[in-house]
């Protein structure tokens, strides 16, 4: 029975990558509205940010290495990875779950099954949360979608793998928090995240707000300012997330009238036109 179920799931996942219709079979019925747009579940294992986690042969379990393999389209290679019963498969499924939460909204979900090493069948249902790229349900991610999902994954990575409630904001409808109660509750900017782990030159970046670094670290949020090594005192990045410096240097000023976020960020202030991202996610804490 498990074999028949698995055989039926394979084309569903492949169809998602090749572009099935909005009403494609693999989209499940709504599982209930999310209680809040706040991302309480930002305990993403930094290792799961490794696109190579979808390819066990390339997996680096100790770092956020980035590579070409991605979830732009859920084709056979990604399918093999998420069905892997070993630890690499667990990392791949965690990565996929966070991608689904970032891309899809609460009325959308992704379902598949896999069999563990003991022969036990597991039915997985990942439900969307933020809805940054709802169209991923029926077409592969384009460049803008890749950058939104990459920024979302970086913003939701936690060095300690513990959930911390945060407010993610950016210049797109899904996370434009204009007139939201979040603006008065989450008032302390941690920093901003941007990049593209699915492009030809995979990279993730972060900037921080120096005056808030101590409070961010106290809240167990280290990935914008960097983690302080207890032994050496040096600043360590969260895997592949490159620490650039203060957001005042690497981003355009916060836009108060548009939801309080940085409308764009760049990796080289001297060459902004060539290094600007219009898909940064600004994170605020309580």
Short mmCIF file of C-alpha atoms in Angstrom, two decimals:
data_model
loop_
_atom_site.label_atom_id
_atom_site.label_comp_id
_atom_site.label_asym_id
_atom_site.label_seq_id
_atom_site.Cartn_x
_atom_site.Cartn_y
_atom_site.Cartn_z
CA UNK A 1 0.00 0.00 0.00
CA UNK A 2 2.81 2.37 0.87
CA UNK A 3 4.46 1.63 -2.46
CA UNK A 4 1.31 2.55 -4.37
CA UNK A 5 0.97 5.78 -2.40
CA UNK A 6 4.54 6.74 -3.09
CA UNK A 7 4.15 6.00 -6.78
CA UNK A 8 1.18 8.32 -6.86
CA UNK A 9 3.04 11.10 -5.12
CA UNK A 10 5.99 11.22 -7.47
CA UNK A 11 4.17 12.80 -10.43
CA UNK A 12 2.42 15.25 -8.13
CA UNK A 13 5.73 16.70 -6.97
CA UNK A 14 7.16 16.72 -10.47
CA UNK A 15 4.07 18.51 -11.76
CA UNK A 16 4.66 21.24 -9.21
CA UNK A 17 8.03 21.85 -10.80
CA UNK A 18 6.88 21.73 -14.39
CA UNK A 19 4.00 24.07 -13.74
CA UNK A 20 0.62 22.58 -12.91
CA UNK A 21 -2.49 24.74 -12.77
CA UNK A 22 -3.57 26.68 -9.71
CA UNK A 23 -6.01 23.90 -8.98
CA UNK A 24 -3.32 21.22 -9.32
CA UNK A 25 -3.90 18.09 -7.30
CA UNK A 26 -0.96 18.55 -5.01
CA UNK A 27 -2.44 21.65 -3.40
CA UNK A 28 -4.36 20.48 -0.37
CA UNK A 29 -7.56 21.92 1.03
CA UNK A 30 -7.09 24.78 3.50
CA UNK A 31 -6.00 23.56 6.92
CA UNK A 32 -7.22 26.64 8.76
CA UNK A 33 -6.14 30.24 8.88
CA UNK A 34 -2.84 31.06 10.53
CA UNK A 35 -3.37 32.77 13.86
CA UNK A 36 -0.88 35.49 13.05
CA UNK A 37 1.41 36.64 10.28
CA UNK A 38 4.19 36.79 12.85
CA UNK A 39 6.77 34.13 12.22
CA UNK A 40 7.07 32.34 15.54
CA UNK A 41 8.74 29.35 13.91
CA UNK A 42 12.06 30.87 12.92
CA UNK A 43 14.20 28.11 14.37
CA UNK A 44 15.41 26.95 10.98
CA UNK A 45 18.53 24.86 11.33
CA UNK A 46 21.27 26.87 9.56
CA UNK A 47 22.36 23.65 7.84
CA UNK A 48 18.93 23.42 6.19
CA UNK A 49 19.67 26.64 4.34
CA UNK A 50 22.07 24.64 2.20
CA UNK A 51 20.50 24.06 -1.23
CA UNK A 52 22.94 21.19 -1.53
CA UNK A 53 20.96 19.55 1.25
CA UNK A 54 18.67 18.52 -1.57
CA UNK A 55 21.56 16.49 -2.90
CA UNK A 56 23.01 14.22 -0.19
CA UNK A 57 26.24 13.83 -2.15
CA UNK A 58 26.93 17.56 -1.87
CA UNK A 59 25.60 18.13 1.64
CA UNK A 60 27.76 20.07 4.07
CA UNK A 61 26.10 19.39 7.43
CA UNK A 62 28.21 21.92 9.33
CA UNK A 63 27.79 25.07 7.29
CA UNK A 64 25.42 27.05 5.14
CA UNK A 65 27.19 26.12 1.92
CA UNK A 66 25.28 27.25 -1.13
CA UNK A 67 25.11 25.67 -4.55
CA UNK A 68 23.15 25.30 -7.74
CA UNK A 69 20.65 22.63 -6.68
CA UNK A 70 17.42 24.28 -5.59
CA UNK A 71 13.70 24.15 -5.08
CA UNK A 72 13.01 26.51 -7.99
CA UNK A 73 11.16 23.56 -9.46
CA UNK A 74 10.44 20.39 -7.55
CA UNK A 75 11.82 17.98 -10.11
CA UNK A 76 13.25 14.47 -9.76
CA UNK A 77 16.49 15.53 -8.05
CA UNK A 78 14.66 17.41 -5.30
CA UNK A 79 12.19 14.53 -5.03
CA UNK A 80 14.98 12.04 -4.39
CA UNK A 81 16.37 14.25 -1.63
CA UNK A 82 13.16 14.81 0.32
CA UNK A 83 12.35 11.09 0.21
CA UNK A 84 15.76 10.14 1.63
CA UNK A 85 15.19 8.32 4.95
CA UNK A 86 18.58 9.36 6.35
CA UNK A 87 19.75 12.57 8.09
CA UNK A 88 20.30 14.32 4.76
CA UNK A 89 16.65 13.74 3.93
CA UNK A 90 15.60 15.23 7.26
CA UNK A 91 17.59 18.35 6.43
CA UNK A 92 16.05 18.51 2.95
CA UNK A 93 12.54 18.24 4.34
CA UNK A 94 13.24 20.99 6.87
CA UNK A 95 14.48 23.22 4.08
CA UNK A 96 11.39 22.44 2.01
CA UNK A 97 9.03 23.10 4.92
CA UNK A 98 10.44 26.59 5.43
CA UNK A 99 10.34 27.31 1.70
CA UNK A 100 6.65 26.36 1.66
CA UNK A 101 5.96 28.54 4.69
CA UNK A 102 7.71 31.49 3.05
CA UNK A 103 6.25 31.07 -0.43
CA UNK A 104 2.67 29.97 0.12
CA UNK A 105 -0.19 31.43 2.14
CA UNK A 106 -2.28 29.68 4.80
CA UNK A 107 -4.87 28.43 2.32
CA UNK A 108 -2.20 26.53 0.40
CA UNK A 109 -0.24 23.46 1.41
CA UNK A 110 2.17 20.91 0.00
CA UNK A 111 1.80 17.19 0.65
CA UNK A 112 4.05 14.22 0.02
CA UNK A 113 5.02 10.96 1.68
CA UNK A 114 8.24 9.12 2.43
CA UNK A 115 9.30 5.84 4.02
CA UNK A 116 11.85 5.77 6.81
CA UNK A 117 14.61 3.21 7.34
CA UNK A 118 12.25 1.03 9.40
CA UNK A 119 9.72 0.90 6.58
CA UNK A 120 7.27 3.27 8.29
CA UNK A 121 5.37 5.57 5.95
CA UNK A 122 5.24 9.30 6.85
CA UNK A 123 2.60 11.61 5.41
CA UNK A 124 3.95 15.17 5.32
CA UNK A 125 1.76 18.26 4.94
CA UNK A 126 3.51 21.63 4.88
CA UNK A 127 1.18 24.62 5.08
CA UNK A 128 2.01 28.10 3.80
CA UNK A 129 2.33 31.07 6.14
CA UNK A 130 3.60 34.29 4.56
CA UNK A 131 2.49 33.98 0.92
CA UNK A 132 5.50 35.74 -0.56
CA UNK A 133 5.31 33.80 -3.84
CA UNK A 134 1.90 32.13 -4.05
CA UNK A 135 2.45 31.37 -7.74
CA UNK A 136 5.10 28.80 -6.79
CA UNK A 137 2.14 26.44 -6.44
CA UNK A 138 1.87 26.28 -10.23
CA UNK A 139 5.04 27.72 -11.79
CA UNK A 140 8.76 27.59 -10.89
CA UNK A 141 10.26 30.50 -8.99
CA UNK A 142 11.43 33.38 -11.16
CA UNK A 143 14.29 35.69 -10.17
CA UNK A 144 12.16 37.87 -7.91
CA UNK A 145 10.64 34.82 -6.26
CA UNK A 146 14.07 33.30 -5.69
CA UNK A 147 15.22 36.46 -3.95
CA UNK A 148 12.11 36.71 -1.76
CA UNK A 149 12.40 33.11 -0.62
CA UNK A 150 16.14 33.43 -0.04
CA UNK A 151 15.65 36.55 2.10
CA UNK A 152 12.86 34.84 4.02
CA UNK A 153 14.97 31.78 4.76
CA UNK A 154 17.88 33.93 5.92
CA UNK A 155 15.60 36.02 8.13
CA UNK A 156 14.16 32.88 9.72
CA UNK A 157 17.48 31.21 10.43
CA UNK A 158 18.39 30.97 14.10
CA UNK A 159 21.89 30.12 15.30
CA UNK A 160 20.51 28.38 18.37
CA UNK A 161 17.60 26.70 16.58
CA UNK A 162 15.05 28.12 19.00
CA UNK A 163 11.79 29.87 18.06
CA UNK A 164 11.79 33.63 18.48
CA UNK A 165 8.75 35.67 17.55
CA UNK A 166 9.70 38.34 15.03
CA UNK A 167 8.13 40.75 12.58
CA UNK A 168 9.38 40.43 9.00
CA UNK A 169 8.65 43.37 6.71
CA UNK A 170 9.40 44.28 3.14
CA UNK A 171 8.31 46.01 -0.06
CA UNK A 172 5.74 43.43 -1.09
CA UNK A 173 2.08 43.08 -0.18
CA UNK A 174 2.48 39.86 1.81
CA UNK A 175 4.75 41.47 4.44
CA UNK A 176 3.90 45.15 4.13
CA UNK A 177 2.79 45.74 7.70
CA UNK A 178 1.51 49.26 7.14
CA UNK A 179 -1.10 50.12 9.81
CA UNK A 180 -0.53 46.77 11.50
CA UNK A 181 -0.39 46.46 15.33
CA UNK A 182 3.00 44.87 14.79
CA UNK A 183 4.45 48.31 14.15
CA UNK A 184 3.78 49.39 17.72
CA UNK A 185 4.67 46.06 19.32
CA UNK A 186 7.80 45.08 17.39
CA UNK A 187 9.78 48.30 17.48
CA UNK A 188 13.41 47.22 17.69
CA UNK A 189 15.09 46.65 14.35
CA UNK A 190 17.46 43.70 14.29
CA UNK A 191 18.63 44.13 10.69
CA UNK A 192 17.87 43.12 7.13
CA UNK A 193 18.49 40.05 4.97
CA UNK A 194 18.71 39.61 1.22
CA UNK A 195 20.38 37.64 -1.57
CA UNK A 196 19.69 34.64 -3.77
CA UNK A 197 20.72 31.08 -2.95
CA UNK A 198 19.08 29.79 -6.13
CA UNK A 199 20.93 31.91 -8.69
CA UNK A 200 24.10 31.26 -10.68
CA UNK A 201 26.19 32.89 -7.92
CA UNK A 202 24.43 31.84 -4.69
CA UNK A 203 24.83 34.29 -1.82
CA UNK A 204 23.04 35.62 1.26
CA UNK A 205 23.71 38.90 3.04
CA UNK A 206 22.77 40.60 6.29
CA UNK A 207 23.16 44.01 7.83
CA UNK A 208 22.58 44.91 11.47
CA UNK A 209 21.68 47.84 13.72
CA UNK A 210 24.68 48.27 16.06
CA UNK A 211 22.78 49.95 18.89
CA UNK A 212 20.38 46.97 19.02
CA UNK A 213 22.96 44.19 18.75
CA UNK A 214 23.11 43.42 22.47
CA UNK A 215 19.34 43.17 22.83
CA UNK A 216 19.06 41.10 19.64
CA UNK A 217 21.65 38.64 20.93
CA UNK A 218 19.91 38.55 24.31
CA UNK A 219 16.77 37.53 22.44
CA UNK A 220 18.81 34.72 20.81
CA UNK A 221 18.85 36.39 17.42
CA UNK A 222 22.47 36.41 16.21
CA UNK A 223 22.32 36.11 12.44
CA UNK A 224 22.25 39.81 11.53
CA UNK A 225 24.97 41.00 13.94
CA UNK A 226 26.84 37.69 14.04
CA UNK A 227 27.40 35.16 16.79
CA UNK A 228 30.10 35.94 19.36
CA UNK A 229 32.37 32.94 19.83
CA UNK A 230 32.66 32.32 23.58
CA UNK A 231 36.23 31.10 23.28
CA UNK A 232 37.83 33.60 20.93
CA UNK A 233 35.41 36.53 21.09
CA UNK A 234 35.34 36.63 17.30
CA UNK A 235 32.17 37.30 15.32
CA UNK A 236 30.88 34.22 13.49
CA UNK A 237 28.29 34.30 10.69
CA UNK A 238 25.31 31.96 10.53
CA UNK A 239 26.71 29.68 7.89
CA UNK A 240 26.56 31.24 4.44
CA UNK A 241 24.93 34.50 5.55
CA UNK A 242 27.59 37.12 4.89
CA UNK A 243 27.75 39.88 7.52
CA UNK A 244 28.25 43.21 5.76
CA UNK A 245 27.89 45.86 8.46
CA UNK A 246 25.40 48.49 9.63
CA UNK A 247 22.12 48.76 7.73
CA UNK A 248 22.60 52.52 7.55
CA UNK A 249 25.52 51.78 5.22
CA UNK A 250 24.11 48.93 3.19
CA UNK A 251 20.42 49.80 2.83
CA UNK A 252 18.26 52.73 1.86
CA UNK A 253 16.66 54.39 4.90
CA UNK A 254 13.61 52.88 6.56
CA UNK A 255 10.40 53.94 4.81
CA UNK A 256 8.04 54.93 7.67
CA UNK A 257 5.03 55.53 5.44
CA UNK A 258 5.33 52.19 3.70
CA UNK A 259 5.27 49.72 6.57
CA UNK A 260 8.63 50.54 8.21
CA UNK A 261 11.19 48.54 6.24
CA UNK A 262 14.25 49.11 4.09
CA UNK A 263 12.97 49.38 0.50
CA UNK A 264 16.30 48.18 -0.93
CA UNK A 265 19.72 47.00 0.20
CA UNK A 266 23.04 46.62 -1.61
CA UNK A 267 26.29 44.78 -1.11
CA UNK A 268 28.58 47.57 -2.36
CA UNK A 269 27.68 51.15 -1.38
CA UNK A 270 30.14 52.41 -4.01
CA UNK A 271 28.39 50.45 -6.75
CA UNK A 272 24.78 50.49 -5.71
CA UNK A 273 23.30 50.27 -9.20
CA UNK A 274 24.91 46.88 -9.81
CA UNK A 275 24.49 45.37 -6.33
CA UNK A 276 21.05 46.51 -5.17
CA UNK A 277 18.32 44.08 -4.15
CA UNK A 278 14.71 45.22 -4.18
CA UNK A 279 13.70 42.17 -2.15
CA UNK A 280 15.24 42.66 1.31
CA UNK A 281 13.40 41.56 4.43
CA UNK A 282 13.74 43.81 7.47
CA UNK A 283 13.32 42.08 10.82
CA UNK A 284 12.00 43.77 13.96
CA UNK A 285 11.90 42.32 17.48
CA UNK A 286 9.88 43.27 20.53
#
